[in-house]
mmCIF file of C-alpha atoms and ligand atoms in Angstrom:
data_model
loop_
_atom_site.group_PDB
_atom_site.id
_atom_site.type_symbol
_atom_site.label_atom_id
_atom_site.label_comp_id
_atom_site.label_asym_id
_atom_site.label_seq_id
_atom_site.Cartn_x
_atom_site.Cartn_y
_atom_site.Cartn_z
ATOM 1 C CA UNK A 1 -28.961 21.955 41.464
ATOM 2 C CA UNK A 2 -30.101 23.622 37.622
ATOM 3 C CA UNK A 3 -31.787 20.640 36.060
ATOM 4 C CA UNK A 4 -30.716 20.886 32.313
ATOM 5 C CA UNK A 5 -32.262 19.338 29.362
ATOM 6 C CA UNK A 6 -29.833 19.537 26.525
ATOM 7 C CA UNK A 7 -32.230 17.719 23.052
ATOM 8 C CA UNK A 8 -29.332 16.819 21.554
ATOM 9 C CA UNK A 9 -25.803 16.429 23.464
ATOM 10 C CA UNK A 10 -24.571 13.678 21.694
ATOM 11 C CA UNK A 11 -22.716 15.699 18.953
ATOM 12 C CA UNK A 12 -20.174 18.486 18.293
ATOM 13 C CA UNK A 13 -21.764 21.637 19.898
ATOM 14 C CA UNK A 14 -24.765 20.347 21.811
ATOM 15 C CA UNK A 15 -21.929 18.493 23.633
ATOM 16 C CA UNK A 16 -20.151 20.922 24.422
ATOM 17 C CA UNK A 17 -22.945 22.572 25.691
ATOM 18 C CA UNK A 18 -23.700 19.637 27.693
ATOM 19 C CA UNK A 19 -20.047 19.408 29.196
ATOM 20 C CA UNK A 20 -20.162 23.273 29.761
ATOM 21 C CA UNK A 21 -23.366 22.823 32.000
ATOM 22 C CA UNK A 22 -21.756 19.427 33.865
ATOM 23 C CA UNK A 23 -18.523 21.758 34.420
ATOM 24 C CA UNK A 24 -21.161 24.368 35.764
ATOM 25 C CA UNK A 25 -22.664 21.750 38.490
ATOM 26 C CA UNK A 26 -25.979 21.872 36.791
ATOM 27 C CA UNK A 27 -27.361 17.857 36.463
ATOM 28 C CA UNK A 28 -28.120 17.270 32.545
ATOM 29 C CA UNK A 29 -29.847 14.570 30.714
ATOM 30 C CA UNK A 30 -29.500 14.781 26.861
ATOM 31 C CA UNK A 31 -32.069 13.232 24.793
ATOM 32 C CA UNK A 32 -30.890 11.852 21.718
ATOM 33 C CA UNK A 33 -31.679 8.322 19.294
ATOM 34 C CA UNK A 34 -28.525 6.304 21.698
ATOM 35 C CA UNK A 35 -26.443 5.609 18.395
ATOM 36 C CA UNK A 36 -23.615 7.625 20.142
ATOM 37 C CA UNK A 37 -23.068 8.227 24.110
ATOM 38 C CA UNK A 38 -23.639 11.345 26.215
ATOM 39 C CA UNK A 39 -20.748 13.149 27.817
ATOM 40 C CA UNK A 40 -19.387 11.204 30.799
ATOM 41 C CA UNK A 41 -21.850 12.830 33.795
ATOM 42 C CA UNK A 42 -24.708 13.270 31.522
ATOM 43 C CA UNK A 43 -28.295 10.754 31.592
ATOM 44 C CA UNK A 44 -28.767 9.821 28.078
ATOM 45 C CA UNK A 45 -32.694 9.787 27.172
ATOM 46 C CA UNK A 46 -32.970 7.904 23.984
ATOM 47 C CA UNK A 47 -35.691 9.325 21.727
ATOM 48 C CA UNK A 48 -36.065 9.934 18.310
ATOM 49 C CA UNK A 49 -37.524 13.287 17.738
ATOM 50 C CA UNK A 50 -39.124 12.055 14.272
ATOM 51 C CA UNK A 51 -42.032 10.238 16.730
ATOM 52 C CA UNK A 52 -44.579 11.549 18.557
ATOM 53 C CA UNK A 53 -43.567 9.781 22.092
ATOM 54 C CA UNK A 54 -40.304 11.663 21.880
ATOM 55 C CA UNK A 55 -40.391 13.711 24.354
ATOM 56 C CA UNK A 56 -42.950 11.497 26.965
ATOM 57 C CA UNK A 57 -40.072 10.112 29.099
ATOM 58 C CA UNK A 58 -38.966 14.053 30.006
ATOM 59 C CA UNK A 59 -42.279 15.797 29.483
ATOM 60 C CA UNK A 60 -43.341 15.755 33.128
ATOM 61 C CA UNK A 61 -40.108 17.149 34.754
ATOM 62 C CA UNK A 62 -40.228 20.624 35.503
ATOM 63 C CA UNK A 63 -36.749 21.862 33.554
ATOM 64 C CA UNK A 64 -34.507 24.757 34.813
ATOM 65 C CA UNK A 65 -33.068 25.268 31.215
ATOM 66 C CA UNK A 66 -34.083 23.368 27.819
ATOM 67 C CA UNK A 67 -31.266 23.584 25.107
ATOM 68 C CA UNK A 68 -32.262 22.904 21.410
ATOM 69 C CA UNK A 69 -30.179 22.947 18.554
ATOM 70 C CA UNK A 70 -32.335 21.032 15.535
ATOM 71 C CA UNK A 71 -32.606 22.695 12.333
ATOM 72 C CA UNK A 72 -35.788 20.880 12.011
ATOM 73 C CA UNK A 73 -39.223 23.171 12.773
ATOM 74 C CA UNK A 74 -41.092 20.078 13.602
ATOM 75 C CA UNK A 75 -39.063 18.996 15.906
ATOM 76 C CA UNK A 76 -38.463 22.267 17.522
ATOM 77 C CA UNK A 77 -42.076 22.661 17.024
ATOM 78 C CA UNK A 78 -43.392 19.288 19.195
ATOM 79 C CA UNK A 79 -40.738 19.860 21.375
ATOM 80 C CA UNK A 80 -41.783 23.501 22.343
ATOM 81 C CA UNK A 81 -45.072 21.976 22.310
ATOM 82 C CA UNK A 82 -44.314 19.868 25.119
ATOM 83 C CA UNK A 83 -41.942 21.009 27.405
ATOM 84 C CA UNK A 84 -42.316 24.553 27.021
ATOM 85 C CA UNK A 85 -44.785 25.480 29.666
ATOM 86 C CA UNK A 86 -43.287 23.513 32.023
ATOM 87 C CA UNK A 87 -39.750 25.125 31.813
ATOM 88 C CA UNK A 88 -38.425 27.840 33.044
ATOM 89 C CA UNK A 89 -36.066 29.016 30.480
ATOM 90 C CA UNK A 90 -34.958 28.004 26.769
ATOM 91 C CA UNK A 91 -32.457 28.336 24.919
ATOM 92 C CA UNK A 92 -32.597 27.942 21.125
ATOM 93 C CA UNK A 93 -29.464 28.044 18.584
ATOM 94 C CA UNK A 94 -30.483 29.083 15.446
ATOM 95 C CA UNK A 95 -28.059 30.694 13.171
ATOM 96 C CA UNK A 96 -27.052 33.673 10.949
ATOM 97 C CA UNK A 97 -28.215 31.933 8.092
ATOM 98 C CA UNK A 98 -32.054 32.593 9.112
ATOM 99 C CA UNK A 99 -31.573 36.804 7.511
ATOM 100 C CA UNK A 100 -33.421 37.153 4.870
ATOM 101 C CA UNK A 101 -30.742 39.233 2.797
ATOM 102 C CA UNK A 102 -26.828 39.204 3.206
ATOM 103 C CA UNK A 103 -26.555 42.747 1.031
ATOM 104 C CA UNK A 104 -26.020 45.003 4.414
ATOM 105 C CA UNK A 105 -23.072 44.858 6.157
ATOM 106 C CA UNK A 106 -23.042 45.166 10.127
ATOM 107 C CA UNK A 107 -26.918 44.124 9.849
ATOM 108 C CA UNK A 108 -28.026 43.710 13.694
ATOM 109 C CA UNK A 109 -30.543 41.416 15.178
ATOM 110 C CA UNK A 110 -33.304 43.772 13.799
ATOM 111 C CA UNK A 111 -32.798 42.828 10.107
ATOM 112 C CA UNK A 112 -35.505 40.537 8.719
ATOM 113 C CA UNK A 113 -35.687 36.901 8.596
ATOM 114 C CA UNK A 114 -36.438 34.596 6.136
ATOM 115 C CA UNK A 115 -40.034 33.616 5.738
ATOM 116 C CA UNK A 116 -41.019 31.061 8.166
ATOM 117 C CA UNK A 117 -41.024 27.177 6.344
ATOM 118 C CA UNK A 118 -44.160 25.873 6.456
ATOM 119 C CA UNK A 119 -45.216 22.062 7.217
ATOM 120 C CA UNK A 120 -44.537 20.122 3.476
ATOM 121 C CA UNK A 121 -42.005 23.212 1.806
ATOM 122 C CA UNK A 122 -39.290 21.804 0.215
ATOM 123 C CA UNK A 123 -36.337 21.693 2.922
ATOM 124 C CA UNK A 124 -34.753 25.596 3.249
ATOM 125 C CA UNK A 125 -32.081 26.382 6.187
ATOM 126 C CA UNK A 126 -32.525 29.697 6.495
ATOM 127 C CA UNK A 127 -36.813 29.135 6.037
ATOM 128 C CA UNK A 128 -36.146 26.147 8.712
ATOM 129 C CA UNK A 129 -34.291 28.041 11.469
ATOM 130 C CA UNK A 130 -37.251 31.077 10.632
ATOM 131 C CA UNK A 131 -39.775 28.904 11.278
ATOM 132 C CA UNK A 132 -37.775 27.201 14.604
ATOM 133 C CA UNK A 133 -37.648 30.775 16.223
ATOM 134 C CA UNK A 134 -41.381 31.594 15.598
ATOM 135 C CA UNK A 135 -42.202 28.065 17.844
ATOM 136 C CA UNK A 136 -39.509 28.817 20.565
ATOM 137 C CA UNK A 137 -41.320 32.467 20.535
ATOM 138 C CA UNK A 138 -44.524 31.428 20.531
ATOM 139 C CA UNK A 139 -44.310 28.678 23.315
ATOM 140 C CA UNK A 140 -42.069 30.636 26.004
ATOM 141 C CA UNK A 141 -42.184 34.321 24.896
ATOM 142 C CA UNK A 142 -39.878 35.890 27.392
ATOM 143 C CA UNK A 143 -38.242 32.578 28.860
ATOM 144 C CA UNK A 144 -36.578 32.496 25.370
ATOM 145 C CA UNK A 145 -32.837 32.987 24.373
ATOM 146 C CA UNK A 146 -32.453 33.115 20.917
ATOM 147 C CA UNK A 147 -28.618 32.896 19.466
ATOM 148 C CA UNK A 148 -27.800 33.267 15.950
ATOM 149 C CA UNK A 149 -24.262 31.591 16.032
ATOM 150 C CA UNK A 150 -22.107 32.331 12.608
ATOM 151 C CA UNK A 151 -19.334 29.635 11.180
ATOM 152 C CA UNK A 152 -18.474 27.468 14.269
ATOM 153 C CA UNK A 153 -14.820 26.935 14.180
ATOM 154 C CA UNK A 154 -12.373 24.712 16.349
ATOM 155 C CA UNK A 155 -11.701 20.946 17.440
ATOM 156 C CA UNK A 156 -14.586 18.552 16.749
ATOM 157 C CA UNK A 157 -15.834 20.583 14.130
ATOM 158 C CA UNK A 158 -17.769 17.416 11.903
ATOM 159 C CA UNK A 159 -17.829 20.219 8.779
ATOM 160 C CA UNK A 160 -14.556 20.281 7.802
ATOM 161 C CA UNK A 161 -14.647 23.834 6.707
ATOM 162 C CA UNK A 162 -11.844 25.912 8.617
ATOM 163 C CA UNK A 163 -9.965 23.307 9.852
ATOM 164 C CA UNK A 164 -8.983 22.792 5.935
ATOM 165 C CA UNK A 165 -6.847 25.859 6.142
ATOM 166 C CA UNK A 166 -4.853 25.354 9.070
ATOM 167 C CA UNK A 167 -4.313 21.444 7.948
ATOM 168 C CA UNK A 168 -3.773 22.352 4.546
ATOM 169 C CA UNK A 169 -1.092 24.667 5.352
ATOM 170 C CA UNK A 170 0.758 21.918 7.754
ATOM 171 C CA UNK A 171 0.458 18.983 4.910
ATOM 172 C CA UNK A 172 1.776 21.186 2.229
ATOM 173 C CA UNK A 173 5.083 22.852 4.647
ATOM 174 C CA UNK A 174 7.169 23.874 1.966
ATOM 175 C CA UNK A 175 4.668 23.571 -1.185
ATOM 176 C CA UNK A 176 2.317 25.291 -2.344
ATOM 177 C CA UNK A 177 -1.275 26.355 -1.178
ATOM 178 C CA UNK A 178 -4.217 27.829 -3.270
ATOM 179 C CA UNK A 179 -5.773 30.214 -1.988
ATOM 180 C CA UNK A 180 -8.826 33.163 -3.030
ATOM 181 C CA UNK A 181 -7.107 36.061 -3.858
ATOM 182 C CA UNK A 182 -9.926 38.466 -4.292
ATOM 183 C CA UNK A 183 -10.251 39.942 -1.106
ATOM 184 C CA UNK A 184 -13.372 38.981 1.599
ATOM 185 C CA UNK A 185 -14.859 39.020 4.833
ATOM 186 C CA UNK A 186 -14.853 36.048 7.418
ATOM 187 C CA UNK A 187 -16.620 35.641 10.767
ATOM 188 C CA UNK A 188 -16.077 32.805 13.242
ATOM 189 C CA UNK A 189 -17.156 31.837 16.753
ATOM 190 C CA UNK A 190 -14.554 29.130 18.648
ATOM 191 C CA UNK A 191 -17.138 26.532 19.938
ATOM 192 C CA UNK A 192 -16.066 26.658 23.492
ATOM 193 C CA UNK A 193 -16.705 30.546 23.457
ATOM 194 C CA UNK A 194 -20.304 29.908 21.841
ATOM 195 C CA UNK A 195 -21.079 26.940 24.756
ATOM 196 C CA UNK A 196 -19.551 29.050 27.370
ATOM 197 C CA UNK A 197 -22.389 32.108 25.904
ATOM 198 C CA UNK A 198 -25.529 29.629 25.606
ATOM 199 C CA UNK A 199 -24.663 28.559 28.873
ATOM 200 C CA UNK A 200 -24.424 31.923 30.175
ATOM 201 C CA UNK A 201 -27.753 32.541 29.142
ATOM 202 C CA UNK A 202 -29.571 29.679 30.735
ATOM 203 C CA UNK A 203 -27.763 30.770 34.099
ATOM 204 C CA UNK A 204 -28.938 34.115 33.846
ATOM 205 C CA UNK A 205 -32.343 33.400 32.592
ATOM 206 C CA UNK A 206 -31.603 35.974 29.961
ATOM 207 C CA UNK A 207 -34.328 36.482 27.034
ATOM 208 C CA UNK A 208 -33.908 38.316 23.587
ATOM 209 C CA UNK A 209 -32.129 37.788 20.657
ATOM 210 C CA UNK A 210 -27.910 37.362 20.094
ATOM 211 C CA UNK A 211 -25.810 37.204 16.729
ATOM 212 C CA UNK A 212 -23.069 34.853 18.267
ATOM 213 C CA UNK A 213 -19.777 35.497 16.402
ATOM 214 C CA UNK A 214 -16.671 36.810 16.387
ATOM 215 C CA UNK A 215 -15.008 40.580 15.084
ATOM 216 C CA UNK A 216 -15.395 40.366 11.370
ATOM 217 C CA UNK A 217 -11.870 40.235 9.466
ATOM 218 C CA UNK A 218 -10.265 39.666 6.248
ATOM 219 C CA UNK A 219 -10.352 36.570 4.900
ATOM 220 C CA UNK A 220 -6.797 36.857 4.060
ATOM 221 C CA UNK A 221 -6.176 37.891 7.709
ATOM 222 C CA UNK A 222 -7.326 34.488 8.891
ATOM 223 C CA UNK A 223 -5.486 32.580 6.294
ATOM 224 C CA UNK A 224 -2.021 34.321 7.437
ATOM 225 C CA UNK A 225 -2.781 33.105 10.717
ATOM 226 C CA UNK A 226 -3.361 29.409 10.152
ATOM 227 C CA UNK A 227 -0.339 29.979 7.841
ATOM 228 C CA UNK A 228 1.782 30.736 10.641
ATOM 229 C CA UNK A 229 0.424 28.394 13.160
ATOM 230 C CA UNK A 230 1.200 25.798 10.621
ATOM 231 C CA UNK A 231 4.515 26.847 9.867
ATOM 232 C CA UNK A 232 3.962 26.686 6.212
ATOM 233 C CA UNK A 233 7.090 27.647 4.054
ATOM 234 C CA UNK A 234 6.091 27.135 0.556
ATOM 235 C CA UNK A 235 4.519 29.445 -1.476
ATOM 236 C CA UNK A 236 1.120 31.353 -1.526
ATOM 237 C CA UNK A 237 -1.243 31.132 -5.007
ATOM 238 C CA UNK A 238 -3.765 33.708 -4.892
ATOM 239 C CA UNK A 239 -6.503 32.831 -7.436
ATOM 240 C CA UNK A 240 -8.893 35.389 -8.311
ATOM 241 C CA UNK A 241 -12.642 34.411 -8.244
ATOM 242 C CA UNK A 242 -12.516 34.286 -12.077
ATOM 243 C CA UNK A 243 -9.988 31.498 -12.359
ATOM 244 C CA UNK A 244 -11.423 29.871 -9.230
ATOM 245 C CA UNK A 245 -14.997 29.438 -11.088
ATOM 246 C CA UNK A 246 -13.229 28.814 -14.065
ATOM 247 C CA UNK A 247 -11.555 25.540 -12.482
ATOM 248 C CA UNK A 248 -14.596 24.136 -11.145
ATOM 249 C CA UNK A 249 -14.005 25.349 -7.289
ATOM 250 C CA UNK A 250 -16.965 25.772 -5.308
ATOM 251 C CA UNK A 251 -17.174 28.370 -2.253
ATOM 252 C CA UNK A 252 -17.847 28.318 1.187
ATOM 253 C CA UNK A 253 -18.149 24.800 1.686
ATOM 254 C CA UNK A 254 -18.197 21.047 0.193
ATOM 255 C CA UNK A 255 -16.110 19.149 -2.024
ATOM 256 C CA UNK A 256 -13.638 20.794 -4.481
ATOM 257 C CA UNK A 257 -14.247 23.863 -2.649
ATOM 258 C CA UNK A 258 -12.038 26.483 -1.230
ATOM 259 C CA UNK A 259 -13.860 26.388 2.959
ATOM 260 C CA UNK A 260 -15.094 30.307 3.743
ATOM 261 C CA UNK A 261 -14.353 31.445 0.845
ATOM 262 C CA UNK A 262 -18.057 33.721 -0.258
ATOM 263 C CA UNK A 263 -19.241 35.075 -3.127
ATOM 264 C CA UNK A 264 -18.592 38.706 -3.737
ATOM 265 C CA UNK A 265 -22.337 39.339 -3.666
ATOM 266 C CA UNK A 266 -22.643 38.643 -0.139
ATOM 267 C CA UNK A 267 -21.365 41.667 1.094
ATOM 268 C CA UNK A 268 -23.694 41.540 4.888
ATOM 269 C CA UNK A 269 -23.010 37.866 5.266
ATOM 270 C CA UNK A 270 -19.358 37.741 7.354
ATOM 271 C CA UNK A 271 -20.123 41.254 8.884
ATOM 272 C CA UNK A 272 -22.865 40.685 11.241
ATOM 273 C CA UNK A 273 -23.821 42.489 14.222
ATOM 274 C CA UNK A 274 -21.773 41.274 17.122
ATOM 275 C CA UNK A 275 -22.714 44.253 19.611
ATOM 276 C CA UNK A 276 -25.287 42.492 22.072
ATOM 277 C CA UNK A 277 -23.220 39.279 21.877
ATOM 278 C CA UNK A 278 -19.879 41.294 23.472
ATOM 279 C CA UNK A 279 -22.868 43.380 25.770
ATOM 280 C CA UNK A 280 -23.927 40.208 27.455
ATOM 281 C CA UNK A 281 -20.434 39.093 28.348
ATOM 282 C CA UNK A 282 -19.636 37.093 25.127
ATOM 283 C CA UNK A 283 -15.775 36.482 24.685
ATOM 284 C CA UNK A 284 -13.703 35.409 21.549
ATOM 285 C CA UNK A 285 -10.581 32.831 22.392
ATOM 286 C CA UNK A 286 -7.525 34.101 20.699
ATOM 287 C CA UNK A 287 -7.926 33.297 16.783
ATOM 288 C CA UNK A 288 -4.188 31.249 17.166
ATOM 289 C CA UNK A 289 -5.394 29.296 20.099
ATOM 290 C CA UNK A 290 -9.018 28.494 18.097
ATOM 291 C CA UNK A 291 -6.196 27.474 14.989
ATOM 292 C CA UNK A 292 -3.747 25.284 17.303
ATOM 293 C CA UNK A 293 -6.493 22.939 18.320
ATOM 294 C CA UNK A 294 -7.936 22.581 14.980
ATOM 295 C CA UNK A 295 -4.759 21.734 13.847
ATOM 296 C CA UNK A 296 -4.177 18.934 16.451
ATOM 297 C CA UNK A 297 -7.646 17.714 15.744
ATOM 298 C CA UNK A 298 -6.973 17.790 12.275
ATOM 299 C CA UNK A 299 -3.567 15.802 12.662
ATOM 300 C CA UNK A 300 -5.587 13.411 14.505
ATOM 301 C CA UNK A 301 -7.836 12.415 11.623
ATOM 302 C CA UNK A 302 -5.093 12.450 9.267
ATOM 303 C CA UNK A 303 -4.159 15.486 7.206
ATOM 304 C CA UNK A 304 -4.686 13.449 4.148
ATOM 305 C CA UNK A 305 -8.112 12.362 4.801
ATOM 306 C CA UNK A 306 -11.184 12.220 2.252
ATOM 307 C CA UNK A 307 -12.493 15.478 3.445
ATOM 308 C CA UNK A 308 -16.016 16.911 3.536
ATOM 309 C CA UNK A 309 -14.946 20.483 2.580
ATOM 310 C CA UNK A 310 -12.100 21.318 0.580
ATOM 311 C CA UNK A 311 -9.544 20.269 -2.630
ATOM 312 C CA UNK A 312 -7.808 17.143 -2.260
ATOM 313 C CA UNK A 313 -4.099 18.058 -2.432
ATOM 314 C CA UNK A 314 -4.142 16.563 -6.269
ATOM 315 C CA UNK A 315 -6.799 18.616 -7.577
ATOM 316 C CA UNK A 316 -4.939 21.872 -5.696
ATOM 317 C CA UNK A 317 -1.881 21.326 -7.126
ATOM 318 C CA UNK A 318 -3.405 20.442 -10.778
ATOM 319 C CA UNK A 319 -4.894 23.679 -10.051
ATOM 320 C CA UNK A 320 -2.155 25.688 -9.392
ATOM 321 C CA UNK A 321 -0.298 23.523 -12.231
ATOM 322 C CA UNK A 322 -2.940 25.193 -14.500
ATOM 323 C CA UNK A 323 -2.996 29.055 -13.591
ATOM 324 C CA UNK A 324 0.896 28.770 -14.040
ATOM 325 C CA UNK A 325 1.979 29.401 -10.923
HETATM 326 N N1 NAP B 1 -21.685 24.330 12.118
HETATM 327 C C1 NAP B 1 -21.820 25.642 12.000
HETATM 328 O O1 NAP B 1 -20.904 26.367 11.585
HETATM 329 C C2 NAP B 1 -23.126 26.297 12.411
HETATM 330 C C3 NAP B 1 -23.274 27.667 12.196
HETATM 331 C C4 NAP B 1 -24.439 28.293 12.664
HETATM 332 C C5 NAP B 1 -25.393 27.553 13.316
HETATM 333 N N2 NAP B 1 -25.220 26.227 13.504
HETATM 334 C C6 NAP B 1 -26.221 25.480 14.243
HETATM 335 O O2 NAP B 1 -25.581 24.912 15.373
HETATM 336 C C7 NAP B 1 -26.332 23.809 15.795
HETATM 337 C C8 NAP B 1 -25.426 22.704 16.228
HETATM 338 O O3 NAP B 1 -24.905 22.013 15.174
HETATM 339 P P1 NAP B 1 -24.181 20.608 15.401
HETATM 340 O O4 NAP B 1 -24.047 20.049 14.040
HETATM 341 O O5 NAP B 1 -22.945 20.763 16.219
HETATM 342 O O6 NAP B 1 -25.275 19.815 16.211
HETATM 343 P P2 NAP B 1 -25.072 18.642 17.203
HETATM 344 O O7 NAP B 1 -24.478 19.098 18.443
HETATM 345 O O8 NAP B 1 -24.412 17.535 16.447
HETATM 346 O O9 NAP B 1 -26.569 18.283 17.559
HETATM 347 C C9 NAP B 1 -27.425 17.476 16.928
HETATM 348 C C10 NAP B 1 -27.994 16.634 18.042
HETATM 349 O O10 NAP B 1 -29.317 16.299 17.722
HETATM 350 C C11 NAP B 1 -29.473 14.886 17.879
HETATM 351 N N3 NAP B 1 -30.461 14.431 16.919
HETATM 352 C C12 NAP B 1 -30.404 14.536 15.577
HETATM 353 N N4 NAP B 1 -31.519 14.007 15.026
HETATM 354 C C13 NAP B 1 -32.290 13.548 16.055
HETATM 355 C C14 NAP B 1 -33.553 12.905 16.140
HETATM 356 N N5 NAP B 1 -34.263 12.590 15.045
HETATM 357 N N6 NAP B 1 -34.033 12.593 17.359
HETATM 358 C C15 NAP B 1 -33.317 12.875 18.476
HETATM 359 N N7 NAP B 1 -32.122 13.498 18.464
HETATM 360 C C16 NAP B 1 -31.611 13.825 17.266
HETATM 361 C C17 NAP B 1 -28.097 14.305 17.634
HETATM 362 O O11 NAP B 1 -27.970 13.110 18.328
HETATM 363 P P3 NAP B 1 -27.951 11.646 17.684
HETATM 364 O O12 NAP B 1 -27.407 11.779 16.296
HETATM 365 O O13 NAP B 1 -27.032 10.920 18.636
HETATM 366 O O14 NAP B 1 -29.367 11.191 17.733
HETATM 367 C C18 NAP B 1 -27.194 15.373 18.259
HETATM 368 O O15 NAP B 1 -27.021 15.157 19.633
HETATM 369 C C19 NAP B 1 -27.324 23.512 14.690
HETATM 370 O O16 NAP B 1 -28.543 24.077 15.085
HETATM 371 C C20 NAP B 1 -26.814 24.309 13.517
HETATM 372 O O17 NAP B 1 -27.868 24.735 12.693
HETATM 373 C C21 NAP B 1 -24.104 25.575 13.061
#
């Protein structure tokens, strides 16, 4: 039986992963700090990666396949530390965000990455998940997967960045819905496709670097689509960027924001490299079936929620009150 160590498994993708491996046969034990359970099948190692005794209960075991998804180089950093001789593969999910430069579209694995954070920097993602790859590369060399997931999209997602869309399409039916109207690039990975590829490379003991994400599409291509899945009537306000900034409305991500929406000068960022990921078997769900099941998860929070991403339906339509639409 593949012994599995997930660090993590207690939340949104590390779960998944978890679940993936359980579905697989494999026998996992997440370690996490116990404020939330492990999925059904799982041990649950309660540690709290901030300490140095973190990892003592699960240092000794000899693991098939270590999974580690912290954005945090000292944790990644003790935990490589410790566990890394001993197993026999790793898997680490960093993330797109860890490119130095987002100016060169179609940019492969081979582009460079942000300088590495060093011990007392002031927090940096992209410096954080730099610095995370160096220890994974440094303590198992080629016993190391290293995937670069982009925006991870579908049920569960605790972000609430592309579920907006979809749910804001469905709670406005025959009203209407703001959206950019200068045109952009988008890039998503379904979570269950992403688990189903970190899993993957645990089974096959596969080392090297991935960009994990889907074909790269107009924004305005995705937006149709949770339109329709939606079955949103009303009408469509496209905003250019000037009026958007002009109103206050942030990108990407966050409150009064329009979710994946990027600035223009980011012309690499939702055009990544996905040619190793489809190489080593990596599949993309339908974009509708990725959009039904964010919709049902996003009925089943309420599509009137206080949301972490996104306009509240009040400021959207004071918006679009304002532009004249
Ligand atoms: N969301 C995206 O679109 C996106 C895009 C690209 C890359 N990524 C990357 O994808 C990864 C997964 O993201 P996620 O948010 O879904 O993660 P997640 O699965 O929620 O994983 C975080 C896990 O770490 C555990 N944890 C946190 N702090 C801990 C501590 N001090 N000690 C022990 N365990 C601790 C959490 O458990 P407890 O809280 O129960 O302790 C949880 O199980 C991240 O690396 C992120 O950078 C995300």
């Amino acid at each position: 039986m593949t012994d599995v160590l997930v660090l993590g498994g207690t939340g949104w993708l590390s779960g998944r992963v978890a679940r993936e491996w359980l579905a697989r046969g494999a026998r996992v034990t997440c370690l996490a700090r116990g404020g939330r359970p492990a999925p059904d099948g799982a041990a649950l190692v309660v540690g709290d990666r901030e300490t140095r005794d973190a990892y003592a209960a699960v240092a000794a075991h000899e693991w098939d396949e270590v999974v580690d998804v912290s954005s945090m180089p000292s944790h990644v950093a003790q935990a490589a530390g410790a566990l890394g001789e001993r197993a026999r593969h790793w898997t680490y999910v960093s993330s797109l965000s860890v490119y130095a430069a987002d100016d060169v579209a179609g940019a492969d694995e081979s582009a460079a990455l942000a300088e590495p954070a060093l011990p007392g920097d002031a927090y940096d993602y992209a410096r954080a998940k730099s610095a995370a790859e160096a220890s994974v590369r440094a303590a198992c060399g080629d016993r190391a997967a290293v995937v670069r997931p982009g925006l991870i999209v579908g049920d569960g997602d605790p972000t609430d960045r592309f579920g907006y869309w979809v749910g804001r399409f469905a709670l406005a039916a025959d009203g209407p819905v703001l959206v950019p109207g200068d045109e952009r690039r988008s890039q998503v990975i379904d979570v269950d496709d992403l688990a189903r590829f970190l899993v993957d490379r645990g089974e096959k003991r596969w080392h090297g670097v991935a960009n994990a994400t889907g074909p790269s599409a107009p924004l305005s291509d995705v937006l149709r689509a949770a339109r329709a899945v939606a079955g949103h009537t009303g009408t469509v306000v496209a905003a250019s960027d000037a009026d958007l900034l002009a109103h206050d409305v942030a990108y990407w991500m966050g409150p009064r924001s329009l979710p994946l929406w990027l600035p223009a000068d980011m012309p690499g960022f939702a055009t990544r490299s996905i040619e190793t990921y489809l190489r080593e078997g990596g599949q993309h769900a339908p974009l509708t079936e990725t959009l039904e099941r964010a919709l049902a998860h996003e009925r089943a929070l309420g599509l009137e929620r206080e949301r972490r991403a996104g306009l509240t339906r009040p400021d959207e339509l004071s918006i679009i009150d304002a532009l004249g639409a």
